[in-house]
CSV table of C-alpha atoms in Angstrom, one decimal:
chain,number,residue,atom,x,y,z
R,1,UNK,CA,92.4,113.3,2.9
R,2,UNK,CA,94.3,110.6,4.0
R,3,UNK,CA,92.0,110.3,7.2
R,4,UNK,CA,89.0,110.8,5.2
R,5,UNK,CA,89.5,107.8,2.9
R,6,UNK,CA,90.2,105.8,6.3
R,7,UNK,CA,86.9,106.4,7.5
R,8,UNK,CA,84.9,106.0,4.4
R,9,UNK,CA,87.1,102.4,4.2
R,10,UNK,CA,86.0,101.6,7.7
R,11,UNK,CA,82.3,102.3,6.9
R,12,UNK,CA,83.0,100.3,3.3
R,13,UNK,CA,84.1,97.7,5.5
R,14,UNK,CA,81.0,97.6,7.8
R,15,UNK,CA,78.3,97.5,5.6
R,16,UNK,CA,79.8,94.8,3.6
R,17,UNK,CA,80.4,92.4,6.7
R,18,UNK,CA,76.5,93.7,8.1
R,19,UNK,CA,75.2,92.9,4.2
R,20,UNK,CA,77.0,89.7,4.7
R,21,UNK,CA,75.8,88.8,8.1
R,22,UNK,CA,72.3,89.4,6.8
R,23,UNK,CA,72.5,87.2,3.8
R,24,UNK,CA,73.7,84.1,5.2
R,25,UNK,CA,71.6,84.4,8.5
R,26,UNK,CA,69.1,81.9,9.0
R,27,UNK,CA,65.7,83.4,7.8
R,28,UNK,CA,62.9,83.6,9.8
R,29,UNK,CA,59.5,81.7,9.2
R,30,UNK,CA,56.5,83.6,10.2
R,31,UNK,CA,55.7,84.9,13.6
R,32,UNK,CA,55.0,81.2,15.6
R,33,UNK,CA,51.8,80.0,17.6
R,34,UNK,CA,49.1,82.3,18.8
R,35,UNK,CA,48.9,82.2,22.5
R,36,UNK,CA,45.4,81.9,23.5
R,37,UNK,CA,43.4,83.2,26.1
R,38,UNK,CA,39.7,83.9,27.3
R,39,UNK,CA,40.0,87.4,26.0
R,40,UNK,CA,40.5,85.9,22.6
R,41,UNK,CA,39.6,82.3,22.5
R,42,UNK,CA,36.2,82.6,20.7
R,43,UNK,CA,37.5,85.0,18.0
R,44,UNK,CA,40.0,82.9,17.2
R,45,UNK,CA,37.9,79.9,17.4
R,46,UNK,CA,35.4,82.0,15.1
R,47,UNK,CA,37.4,83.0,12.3
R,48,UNK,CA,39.4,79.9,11.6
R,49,UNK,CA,38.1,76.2,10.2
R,50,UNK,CA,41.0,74.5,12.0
R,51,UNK,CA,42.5,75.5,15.2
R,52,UNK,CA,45.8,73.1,16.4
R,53,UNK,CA,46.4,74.0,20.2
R,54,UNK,CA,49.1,72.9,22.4
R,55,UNK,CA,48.0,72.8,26.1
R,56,UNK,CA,51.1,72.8,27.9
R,57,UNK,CA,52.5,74.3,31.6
R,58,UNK,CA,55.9,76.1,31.6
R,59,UNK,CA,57.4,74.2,34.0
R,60,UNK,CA,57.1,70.6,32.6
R,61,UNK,CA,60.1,69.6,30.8
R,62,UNK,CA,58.2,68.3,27.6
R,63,UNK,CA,56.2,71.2,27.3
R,64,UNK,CA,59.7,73.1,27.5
R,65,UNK,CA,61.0,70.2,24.7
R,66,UNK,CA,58.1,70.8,22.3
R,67,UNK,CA,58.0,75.1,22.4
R,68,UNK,CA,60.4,75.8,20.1
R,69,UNK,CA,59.2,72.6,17.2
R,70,UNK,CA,55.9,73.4,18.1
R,71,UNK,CA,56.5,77.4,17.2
R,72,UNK,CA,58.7,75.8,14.2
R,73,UNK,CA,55.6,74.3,12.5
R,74,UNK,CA,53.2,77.3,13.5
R,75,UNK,CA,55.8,79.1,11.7
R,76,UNK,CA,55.9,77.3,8.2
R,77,UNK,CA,52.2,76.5,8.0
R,78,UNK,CA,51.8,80.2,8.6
R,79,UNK,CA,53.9,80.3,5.5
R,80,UNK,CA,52.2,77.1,3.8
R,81,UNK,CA,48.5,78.1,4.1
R,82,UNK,CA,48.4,82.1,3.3
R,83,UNK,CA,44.3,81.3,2.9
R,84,UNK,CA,42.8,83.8,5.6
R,85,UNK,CA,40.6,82.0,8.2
R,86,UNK,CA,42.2,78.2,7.1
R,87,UNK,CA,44.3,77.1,10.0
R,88,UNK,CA,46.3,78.3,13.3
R,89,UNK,CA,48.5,77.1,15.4
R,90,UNK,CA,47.8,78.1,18.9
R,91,UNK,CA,49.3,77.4,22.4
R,92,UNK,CA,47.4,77.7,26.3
R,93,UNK,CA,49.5,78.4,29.3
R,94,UNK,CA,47.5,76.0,31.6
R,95,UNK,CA,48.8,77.3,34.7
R,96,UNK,CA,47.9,81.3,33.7
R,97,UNK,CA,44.2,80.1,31.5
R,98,UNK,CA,42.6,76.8,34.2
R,99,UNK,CA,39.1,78.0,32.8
R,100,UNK,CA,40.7,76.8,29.3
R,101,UNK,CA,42.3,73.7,30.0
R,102,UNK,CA,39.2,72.9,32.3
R,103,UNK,CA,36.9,74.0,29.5
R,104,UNK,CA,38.6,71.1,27.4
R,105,UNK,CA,39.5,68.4,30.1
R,106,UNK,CA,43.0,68.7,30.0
R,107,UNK,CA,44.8,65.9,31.9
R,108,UNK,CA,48.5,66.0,31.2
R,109,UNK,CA,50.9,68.4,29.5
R,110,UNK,CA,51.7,68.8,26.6
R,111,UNK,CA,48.3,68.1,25.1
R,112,UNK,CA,47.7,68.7,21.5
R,113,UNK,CA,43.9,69.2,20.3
R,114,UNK,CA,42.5,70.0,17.2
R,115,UNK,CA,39.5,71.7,17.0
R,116,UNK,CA,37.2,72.0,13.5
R,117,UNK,CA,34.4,74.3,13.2
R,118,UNK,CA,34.9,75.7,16.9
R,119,UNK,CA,34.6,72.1,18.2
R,120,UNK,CA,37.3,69.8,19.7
R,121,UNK,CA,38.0,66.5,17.7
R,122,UNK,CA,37.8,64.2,20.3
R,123,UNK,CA,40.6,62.2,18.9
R,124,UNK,CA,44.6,64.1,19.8
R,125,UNK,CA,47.0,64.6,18.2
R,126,UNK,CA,50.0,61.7,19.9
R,127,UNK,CA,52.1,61.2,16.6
R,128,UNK,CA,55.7,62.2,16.9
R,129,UNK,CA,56.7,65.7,17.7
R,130,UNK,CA,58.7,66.9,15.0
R,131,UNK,CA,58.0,70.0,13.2
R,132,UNK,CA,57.7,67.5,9.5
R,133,UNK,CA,55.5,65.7,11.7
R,134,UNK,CA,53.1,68.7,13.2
R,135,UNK,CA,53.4,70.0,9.4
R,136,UNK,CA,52.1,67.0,7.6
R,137,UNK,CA,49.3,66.1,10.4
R,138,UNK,CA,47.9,69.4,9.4
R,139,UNK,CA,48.3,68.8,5.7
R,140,UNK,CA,46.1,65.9,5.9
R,141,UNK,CA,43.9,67.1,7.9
R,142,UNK,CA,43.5,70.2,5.3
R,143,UNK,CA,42.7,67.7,2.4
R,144,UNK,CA,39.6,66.8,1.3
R,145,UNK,CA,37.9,64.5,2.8
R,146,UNK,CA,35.0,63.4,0.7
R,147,UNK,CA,35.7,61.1,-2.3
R,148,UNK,CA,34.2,62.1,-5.3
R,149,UNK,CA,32.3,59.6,-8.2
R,150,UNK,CA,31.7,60.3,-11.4
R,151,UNK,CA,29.0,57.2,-11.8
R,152,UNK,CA,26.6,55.6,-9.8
R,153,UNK,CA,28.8,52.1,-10.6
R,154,UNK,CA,31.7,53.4,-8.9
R,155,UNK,CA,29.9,53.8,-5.4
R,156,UNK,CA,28.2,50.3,-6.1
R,157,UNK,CA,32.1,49.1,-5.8
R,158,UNK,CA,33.3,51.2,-2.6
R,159,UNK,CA,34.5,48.9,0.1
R,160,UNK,CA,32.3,47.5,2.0
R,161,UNK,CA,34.2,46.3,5.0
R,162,UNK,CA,34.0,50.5,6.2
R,163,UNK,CA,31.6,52.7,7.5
R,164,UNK,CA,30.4,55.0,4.6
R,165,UNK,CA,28.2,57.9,4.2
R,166,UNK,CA,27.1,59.1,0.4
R,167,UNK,CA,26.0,62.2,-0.9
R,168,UNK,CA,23.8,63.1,-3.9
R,169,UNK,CA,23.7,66.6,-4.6
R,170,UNK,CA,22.0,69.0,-7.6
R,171,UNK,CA,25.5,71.4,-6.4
R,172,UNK,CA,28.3,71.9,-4.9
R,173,UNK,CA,27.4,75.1,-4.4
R,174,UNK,CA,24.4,74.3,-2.3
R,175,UNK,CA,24.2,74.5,1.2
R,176,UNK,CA,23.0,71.0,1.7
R,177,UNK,CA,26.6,70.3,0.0
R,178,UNK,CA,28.4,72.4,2.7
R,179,UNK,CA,26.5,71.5,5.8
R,180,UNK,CA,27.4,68.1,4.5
R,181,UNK,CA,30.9,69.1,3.9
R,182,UNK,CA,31.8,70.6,7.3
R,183,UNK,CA,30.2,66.7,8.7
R,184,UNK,CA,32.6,64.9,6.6
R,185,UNK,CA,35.6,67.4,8.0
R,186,UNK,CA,34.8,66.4,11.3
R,187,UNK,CA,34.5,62.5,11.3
R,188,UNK,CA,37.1,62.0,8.8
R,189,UNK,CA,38.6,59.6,11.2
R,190,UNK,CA,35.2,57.8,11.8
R,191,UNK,CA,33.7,57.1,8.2
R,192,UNK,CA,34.6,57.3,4.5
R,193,UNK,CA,32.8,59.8,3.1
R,194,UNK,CA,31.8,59.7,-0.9
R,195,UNK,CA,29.8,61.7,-3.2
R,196,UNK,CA,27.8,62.4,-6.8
R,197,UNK,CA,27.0,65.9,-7.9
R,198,UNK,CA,25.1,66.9,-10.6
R,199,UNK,CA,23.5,65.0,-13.2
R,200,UNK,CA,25.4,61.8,-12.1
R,201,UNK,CA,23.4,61.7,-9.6
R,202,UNK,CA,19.8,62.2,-10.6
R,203,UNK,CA,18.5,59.0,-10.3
R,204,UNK,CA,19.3,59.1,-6.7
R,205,UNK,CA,17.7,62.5,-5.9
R,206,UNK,CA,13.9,62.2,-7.5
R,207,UNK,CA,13.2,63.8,-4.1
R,208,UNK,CA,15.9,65.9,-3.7
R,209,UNK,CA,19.6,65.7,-2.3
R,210,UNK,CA,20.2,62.8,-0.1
R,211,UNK,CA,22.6,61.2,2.8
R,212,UNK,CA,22.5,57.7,3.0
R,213,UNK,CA,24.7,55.6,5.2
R,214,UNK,CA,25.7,52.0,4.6
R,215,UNK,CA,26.8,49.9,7.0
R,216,UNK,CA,30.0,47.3,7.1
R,217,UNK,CA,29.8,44.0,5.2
R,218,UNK,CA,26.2,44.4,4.3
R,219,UNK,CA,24.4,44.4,0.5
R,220,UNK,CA,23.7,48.3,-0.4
R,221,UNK,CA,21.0,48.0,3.0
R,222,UNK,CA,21.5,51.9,3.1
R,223,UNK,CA,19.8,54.3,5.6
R,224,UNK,CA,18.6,57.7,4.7
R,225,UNK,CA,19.4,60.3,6.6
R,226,UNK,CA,15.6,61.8,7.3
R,227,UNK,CA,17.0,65.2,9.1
R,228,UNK,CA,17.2,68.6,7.5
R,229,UNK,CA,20.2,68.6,5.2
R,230,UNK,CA,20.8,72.4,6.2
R,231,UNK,CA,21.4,72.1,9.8
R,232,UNK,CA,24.7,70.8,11.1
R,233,UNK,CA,23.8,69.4,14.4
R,234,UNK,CA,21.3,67.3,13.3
R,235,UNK,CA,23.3,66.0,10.4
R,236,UNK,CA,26.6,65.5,12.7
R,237,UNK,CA,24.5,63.7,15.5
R,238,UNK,CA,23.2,61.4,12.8
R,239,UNK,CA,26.6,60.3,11.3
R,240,UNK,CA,28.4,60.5,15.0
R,241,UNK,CA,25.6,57.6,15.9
R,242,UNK,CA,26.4,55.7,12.7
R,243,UNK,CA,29.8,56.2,12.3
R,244,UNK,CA,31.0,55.4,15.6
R,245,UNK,CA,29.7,51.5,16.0
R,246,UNK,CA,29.2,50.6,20.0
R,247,UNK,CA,31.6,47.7,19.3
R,248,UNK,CA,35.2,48.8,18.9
R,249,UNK,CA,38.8,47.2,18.4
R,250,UNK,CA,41.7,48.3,20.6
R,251,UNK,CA,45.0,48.2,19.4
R,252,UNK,CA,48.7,48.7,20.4
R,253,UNK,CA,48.3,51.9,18.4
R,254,UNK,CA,45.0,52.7,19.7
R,255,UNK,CA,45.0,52.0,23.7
R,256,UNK,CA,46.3,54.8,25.0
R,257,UNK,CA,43.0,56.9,23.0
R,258,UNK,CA,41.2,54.6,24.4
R,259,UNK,CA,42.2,54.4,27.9
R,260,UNK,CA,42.5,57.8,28.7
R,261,UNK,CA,38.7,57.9,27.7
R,262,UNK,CA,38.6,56.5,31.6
R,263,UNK,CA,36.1,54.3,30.8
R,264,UNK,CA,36.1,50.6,32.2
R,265,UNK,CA,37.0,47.9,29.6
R,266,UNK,CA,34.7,45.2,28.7
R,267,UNK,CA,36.7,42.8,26.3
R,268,UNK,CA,36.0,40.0,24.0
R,269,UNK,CA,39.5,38.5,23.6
R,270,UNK,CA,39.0,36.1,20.2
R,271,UNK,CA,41.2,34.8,17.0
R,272,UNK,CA,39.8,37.0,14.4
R,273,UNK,CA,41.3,34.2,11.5
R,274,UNK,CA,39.2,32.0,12.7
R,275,UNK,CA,36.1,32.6,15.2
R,276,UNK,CA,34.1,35.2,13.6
R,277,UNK,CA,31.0,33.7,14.9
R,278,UNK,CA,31.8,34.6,18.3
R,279,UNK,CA,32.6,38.4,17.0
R,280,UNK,CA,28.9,38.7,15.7
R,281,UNK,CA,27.3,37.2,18.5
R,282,UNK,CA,29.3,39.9,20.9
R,283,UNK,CA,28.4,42.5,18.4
R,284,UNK,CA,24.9,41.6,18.3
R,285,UNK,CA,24.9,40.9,22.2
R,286,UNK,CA,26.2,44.6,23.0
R,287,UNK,CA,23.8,45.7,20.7
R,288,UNK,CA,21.0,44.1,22.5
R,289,UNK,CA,21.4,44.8,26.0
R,290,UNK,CA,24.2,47.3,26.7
R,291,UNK,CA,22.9,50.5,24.2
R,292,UNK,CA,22.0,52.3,27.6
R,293,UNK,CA,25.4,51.9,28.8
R,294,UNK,CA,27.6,53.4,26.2
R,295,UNK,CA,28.6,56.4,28.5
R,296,UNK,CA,29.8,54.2,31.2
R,297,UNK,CA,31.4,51.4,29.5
R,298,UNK,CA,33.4,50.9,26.3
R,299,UNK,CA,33.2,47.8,24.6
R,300,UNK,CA,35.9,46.3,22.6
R,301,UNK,CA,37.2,43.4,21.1
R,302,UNK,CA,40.6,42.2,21.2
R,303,UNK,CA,43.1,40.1,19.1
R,304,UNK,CA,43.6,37.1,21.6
R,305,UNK,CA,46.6,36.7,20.0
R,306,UNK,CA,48.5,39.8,20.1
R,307,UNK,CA,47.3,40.7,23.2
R,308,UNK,CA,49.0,37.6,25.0
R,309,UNK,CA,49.9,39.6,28.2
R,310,UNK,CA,46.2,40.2,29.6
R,311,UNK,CA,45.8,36.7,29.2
R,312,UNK,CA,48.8,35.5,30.5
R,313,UNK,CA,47.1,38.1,34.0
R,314,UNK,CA,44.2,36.3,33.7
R,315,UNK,CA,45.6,32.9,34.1
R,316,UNK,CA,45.1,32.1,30.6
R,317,UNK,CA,46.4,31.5,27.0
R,318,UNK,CA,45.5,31.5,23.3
R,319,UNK,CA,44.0,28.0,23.7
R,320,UNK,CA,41.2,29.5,26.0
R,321,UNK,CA,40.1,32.2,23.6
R,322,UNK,CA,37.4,33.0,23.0
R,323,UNK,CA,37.1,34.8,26.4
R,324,UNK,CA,35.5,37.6,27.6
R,325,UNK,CA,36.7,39.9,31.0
R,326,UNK,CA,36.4,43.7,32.4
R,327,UNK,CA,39.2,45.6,32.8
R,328,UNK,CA,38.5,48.2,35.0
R,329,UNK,CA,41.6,49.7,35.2
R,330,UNK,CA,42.2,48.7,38.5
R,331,UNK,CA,41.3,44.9,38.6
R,332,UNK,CA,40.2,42.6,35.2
R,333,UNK,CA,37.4,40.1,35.9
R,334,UNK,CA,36.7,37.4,33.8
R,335,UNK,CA,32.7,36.6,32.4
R,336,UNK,CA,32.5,33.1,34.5
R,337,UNK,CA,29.9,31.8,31.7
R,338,UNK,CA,30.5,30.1,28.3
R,339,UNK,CA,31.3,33.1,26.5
R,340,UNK,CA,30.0,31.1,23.0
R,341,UNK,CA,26.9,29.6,24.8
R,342,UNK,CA,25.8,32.3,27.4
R,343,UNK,CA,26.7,35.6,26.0
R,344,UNK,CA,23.1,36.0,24.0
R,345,UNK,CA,21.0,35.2,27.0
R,346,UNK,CA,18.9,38.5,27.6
R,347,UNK,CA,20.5,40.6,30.6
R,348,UNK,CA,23.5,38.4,31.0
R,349,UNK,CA,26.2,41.0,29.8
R,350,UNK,CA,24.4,44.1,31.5
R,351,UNK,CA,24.4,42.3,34.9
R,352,UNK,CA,27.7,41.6,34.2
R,353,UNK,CA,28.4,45.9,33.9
R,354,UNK,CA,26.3,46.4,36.6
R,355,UNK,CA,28.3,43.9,38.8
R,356,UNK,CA,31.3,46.1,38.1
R,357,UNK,CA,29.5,49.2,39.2
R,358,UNK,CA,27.9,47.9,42.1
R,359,UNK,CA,31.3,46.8,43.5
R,360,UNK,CA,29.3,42.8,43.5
R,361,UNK,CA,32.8,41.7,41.4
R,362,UNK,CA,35.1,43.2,43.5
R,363,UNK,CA,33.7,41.8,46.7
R,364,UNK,CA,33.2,38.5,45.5
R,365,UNK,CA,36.9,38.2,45.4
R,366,UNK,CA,37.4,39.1,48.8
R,367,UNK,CA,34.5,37.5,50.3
R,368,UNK,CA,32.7,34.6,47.9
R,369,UNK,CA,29.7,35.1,46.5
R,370,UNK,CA,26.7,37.0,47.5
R,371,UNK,CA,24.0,36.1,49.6
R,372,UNK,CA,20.6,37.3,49.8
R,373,UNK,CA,20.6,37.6,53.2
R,374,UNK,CA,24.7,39.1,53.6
R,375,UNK,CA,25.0,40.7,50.2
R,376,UNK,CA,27.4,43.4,51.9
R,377,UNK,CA,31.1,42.4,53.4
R,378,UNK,CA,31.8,43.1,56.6
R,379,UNK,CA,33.2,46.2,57.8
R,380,UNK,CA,35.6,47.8,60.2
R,381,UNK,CA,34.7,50.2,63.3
R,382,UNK,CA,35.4,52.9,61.3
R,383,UNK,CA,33.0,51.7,58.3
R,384,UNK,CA,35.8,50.6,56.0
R,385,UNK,CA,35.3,47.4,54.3
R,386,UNK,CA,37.4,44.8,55.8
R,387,UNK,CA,39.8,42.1,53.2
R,388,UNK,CA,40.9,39.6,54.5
R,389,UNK,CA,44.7,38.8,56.3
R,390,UNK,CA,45.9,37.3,53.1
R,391,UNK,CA,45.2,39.6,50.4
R,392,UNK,CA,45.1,43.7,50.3
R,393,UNK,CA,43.6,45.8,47.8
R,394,UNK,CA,46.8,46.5,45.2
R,395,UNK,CA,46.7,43.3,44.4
R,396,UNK,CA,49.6,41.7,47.1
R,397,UNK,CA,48.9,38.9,47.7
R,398,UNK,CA,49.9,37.4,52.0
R,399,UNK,CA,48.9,33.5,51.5
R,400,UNK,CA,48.5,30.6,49.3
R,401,UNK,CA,44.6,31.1,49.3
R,402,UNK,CA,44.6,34.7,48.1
R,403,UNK,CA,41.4,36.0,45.9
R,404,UNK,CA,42.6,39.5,44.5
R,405,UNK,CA,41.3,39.8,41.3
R,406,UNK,CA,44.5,40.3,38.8
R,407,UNK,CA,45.7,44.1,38.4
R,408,UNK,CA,44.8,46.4,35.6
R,409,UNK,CA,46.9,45.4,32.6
R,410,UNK,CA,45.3,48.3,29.7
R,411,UNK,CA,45.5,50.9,32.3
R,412,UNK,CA,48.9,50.3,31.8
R,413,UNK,CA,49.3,51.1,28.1
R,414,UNK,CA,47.9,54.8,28.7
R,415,UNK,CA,49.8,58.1,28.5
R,416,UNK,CA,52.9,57.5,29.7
R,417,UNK,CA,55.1,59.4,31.8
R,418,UNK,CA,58.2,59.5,29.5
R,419,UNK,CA,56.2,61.3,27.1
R,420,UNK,CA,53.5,63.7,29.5
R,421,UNK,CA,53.5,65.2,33.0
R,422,UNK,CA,50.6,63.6,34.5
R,423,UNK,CA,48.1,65.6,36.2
R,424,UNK,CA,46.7,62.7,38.1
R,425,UNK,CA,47.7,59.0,38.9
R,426,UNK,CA,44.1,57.6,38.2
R,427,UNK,CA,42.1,57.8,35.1
C-alpha cells in the first residue's frame, strides 16, 4: 500500500512538473519559410498574390544571421494573414537551386525579393532585418494601394507634384476594376494610384471606364489610357512607361537601388532651391535625345549640395553647380560644355553617352583628344593599350602631369560588404 501510494506520488509529481513545463514554454508560431525549389516554384508562385523570398547561401555568415528572424516573421505572418493564397514567406538555397537564383539575377546573399502576381518587383527589400521590420514591410505592402474619392472635386485637388494614375469605374466588381487593381499592386512604389466608382463617376465614363494618367506639376493635361482595360500587360506596360519618368533623383537612401542596377551614371549635379531652370532643360534635354538609351544609361539628377563628395572628386564645389558628369563606376567624367548653354543643342548629350561607350572619354585622358587621322591609342606588342609612365588605370597617379580621370565615387555607395557576401567585385 505504502509502495503503491509512492508510485502514484511519483507519477502525481511528473505530470504536474510536465503540465508545468508545457505551460510556461515559449509557444511556437507557425511552421517558418517555405523552402523553394524548381519542383515547386511555379505552384507556389501560382497560388499566392505575394511571395517574400530570401535568396541566401548557407555558408555566408548574414544569411546564417538572418535564418532564424527571417523564419520568425514567416512564422507570425503565417499567423497574421490566415487568408489562403495572400502571402508567403519563402527562402532559395542558392548553392543547391543556381537555375533560381540565375532565373532572378541574384548577385549577393542574402537577397530579399518580393514578387506580386508571379512577377519580381524590381525594387528589394534592404530595410532593417528584424522580424517587426520583415512583419510591417509586408503589412504595407498588403494594404490597399489605390485611394479612393467620393467626388470628382477631390481628385481635382490630388497633389500634383506626383505621378498619378485615376480610375473611373461602373464597379468594383468589374474586371476592368481588377486588372486595374493588380497594376496599382505592382507600381505602388512608382505612382499614386486614385479612383471613383459608381455613379460618382459618370461624368467621366460617357464611353465607359477609363485610366487616365496625369503628369507632375502640370494643369489636369491627363492622358487616356487607349489599351484594353482587361488585359494586364498592356495596362502594366502603359503605367510602367508613365510612371517611371526617364529622369530620376538619387539619394543617400536610394544609391545603392540604383547602383546595383549596373548602369553607368549620367548626373546633373544642381541647387534644387534655386536653379530649377537648369532641372527642366536636363529633363527636357534627356527627353529629346537620349529615349533610345534608357537601357544603357540611367539618368539622374543630384542635390549639388548634399552630394559634396563627388564634387569635391571632381575638382569642384557648390559654387560650380550646375554641373553635369558620368559616373561610370569606374572613372566620372565631367560634360566639358556650359552645362546651362550647351546641354539643348541636338546630339550634344547622346555623343556625350556614346563617348563613354566607345571608350573616346577614357582615352582622351590618357592620350588628348582624338584625331581623325589617330583616333585609336597606341598599343603594346601584345595588343594591350598602352598609358602612359605617369598614370595606370586604378587611378595612381606616377607624376605631376597625370590625366586619370577621378575614380568611381557612386560605385562606392552600393551593397556593401558589412551587410552582403558579394558574388562579384564589379557591377
Amino acid at each position: 500500500m505504502e509502495i503503491s501510494w509512492i508510485a502514484s506520488s511519483h507519477s502525481y509529481f511528473y505530470m504536474v512538473l510536465f503540465m508545468v513545463t508545457f505551460l510556461s514554454a515559449p509557444k511556437l508560431t507557425s511552421s517558418g519559410a517555405t523552402q523553394l525549389t524548381t519542383a515547386n516554384l511555379q505552384e507556389i508562385l501560382t497560388n499566392y498574390e505575394l511571395v517574400f523570398v530570401n535568396f541566401y547561401a548557407d555558408w555566408c555568415r548574414f544569411s546564417q544571421m538572418l535564418q532564424p528572424v527571417y523564419d520568425e516573421a514567416a512564422g507570425k505572418i503565417n499567423e497574421e494573414f490566415k487568408d489562403p493564397g495572400t502571402v508567403v514567406f519563402a527562402k532559395v538555397d542558392c548553392d543547391n537551386q543556381p537555375t533560381i537564383s540565375q532565373q532572378y539575377k541574384v548577385s549577393k546573399y542574402p537577397t530579399l525579393k518580393l514578387i506580386r502576381h508571379g512577377q519580381a518587383l524590381k525594387r528589394e527589400y534592404r530595410g532593417q532585418r528584424s522580424s517587426e521590420a520583415l512583419q510591417q514591410f509586408i503589412r504595407e505592402q498588403l494594404k490597399d494601394p489605390i485611394k479612393y474619392h467620393d467626388s470628382l472635386d477631390q481628385l481635382d485637388n490630388i497633389d500634383n507634384k506626383k505621378r498619378n494614375i485615376i480610375g473611373y469605374f461602373a464597379s468594383q466588381d468589374s474586371e476592368n476594376y481588377k486588372t486595374y487593381k493588380k497594376v496599382a499592386s505592382v507600381l505602388r512604389d512608382d505612382c499614386e494610384f486614385h479612383s471613383a466608382i459608381g455613379p460618382v463617376s459618370e461624368k467621366e465614363r460617357t464611353n465607359g471606364d477609363a485610366v487616365l494618367y496625369r503628369p507632375p506639376n502640370s494643369e489636369r493635361n491627363d492622358q487616356a489610357y487607349s489599351g484594353p482595360l482587361t488585359t494586364y500587360d498592356s495596362m502594366h506596360k502603359w503605367a510602367l512607361e508613365s510612371c517611371v519618368p526617364l529622369v530620376r533623383e538619387i539619394t543617400f537612401e536610394n544609391a545603392e537601388e540604383l547602383t546595383e542596377e549596373g548602369l553607368p551614371f549620367l548626373i546633373l549635379f544642381y541647387n534644387p532651391l534655386a536653379d530649377q531652370e537648369t532641372l527642366k532643360k536636363f529633363t527636357d534635354s534627356v527627353a529629346h535625345q537620349l529615349q533610345t538609351e534608357k537601357g544603357n544609361i540611367n539618368c539622374l539628377t543630384a542635390d549639388g549640395t548634399k552630394f559634396t563628395h563627388p564634387l569635391y572628386h571632381l575638382g569642384k564645389s557648390v559654387n560650380d553647380l550646375p554641373l553635369l558628369a558620368i559616373d561610370s563606376f569606374r572613372h566620372m567624367y565631367i560634360f566639358k560644355h556650359d552645362v546651362r548653354k550647351d546641354m539643348s543643342t541636338p546630339t550634344l548629350l547622346l555623343d556625350f553617352i556614346k563617348d563613354l561607350h566607345s571608350g573616346k572619354l577614357h582615352r582622351e585622358f590618357h592620350h588628348g583628344p582624338d584625331t581623325e587621322k589617330a583616333t585609336e591609342p597606341p598599343k603594346l606588342a601584345d595588343g594591350s593599350e598602352h598609358i602612359p609612365k605617369d598614370t595606370d588605370d586604378e587611378g595612381k597617379k606616377g607624376g605631376d602631369d597625370a590625366t586619370t580621370p577621378p575614380e568611381s565615387t557612386f560605385k562606392k555607395l552600393g551593397p556593401s560588404r558589412n551587410r552582403y557576401t558579394l558574388l562579384r567585385d564589379e557591377l
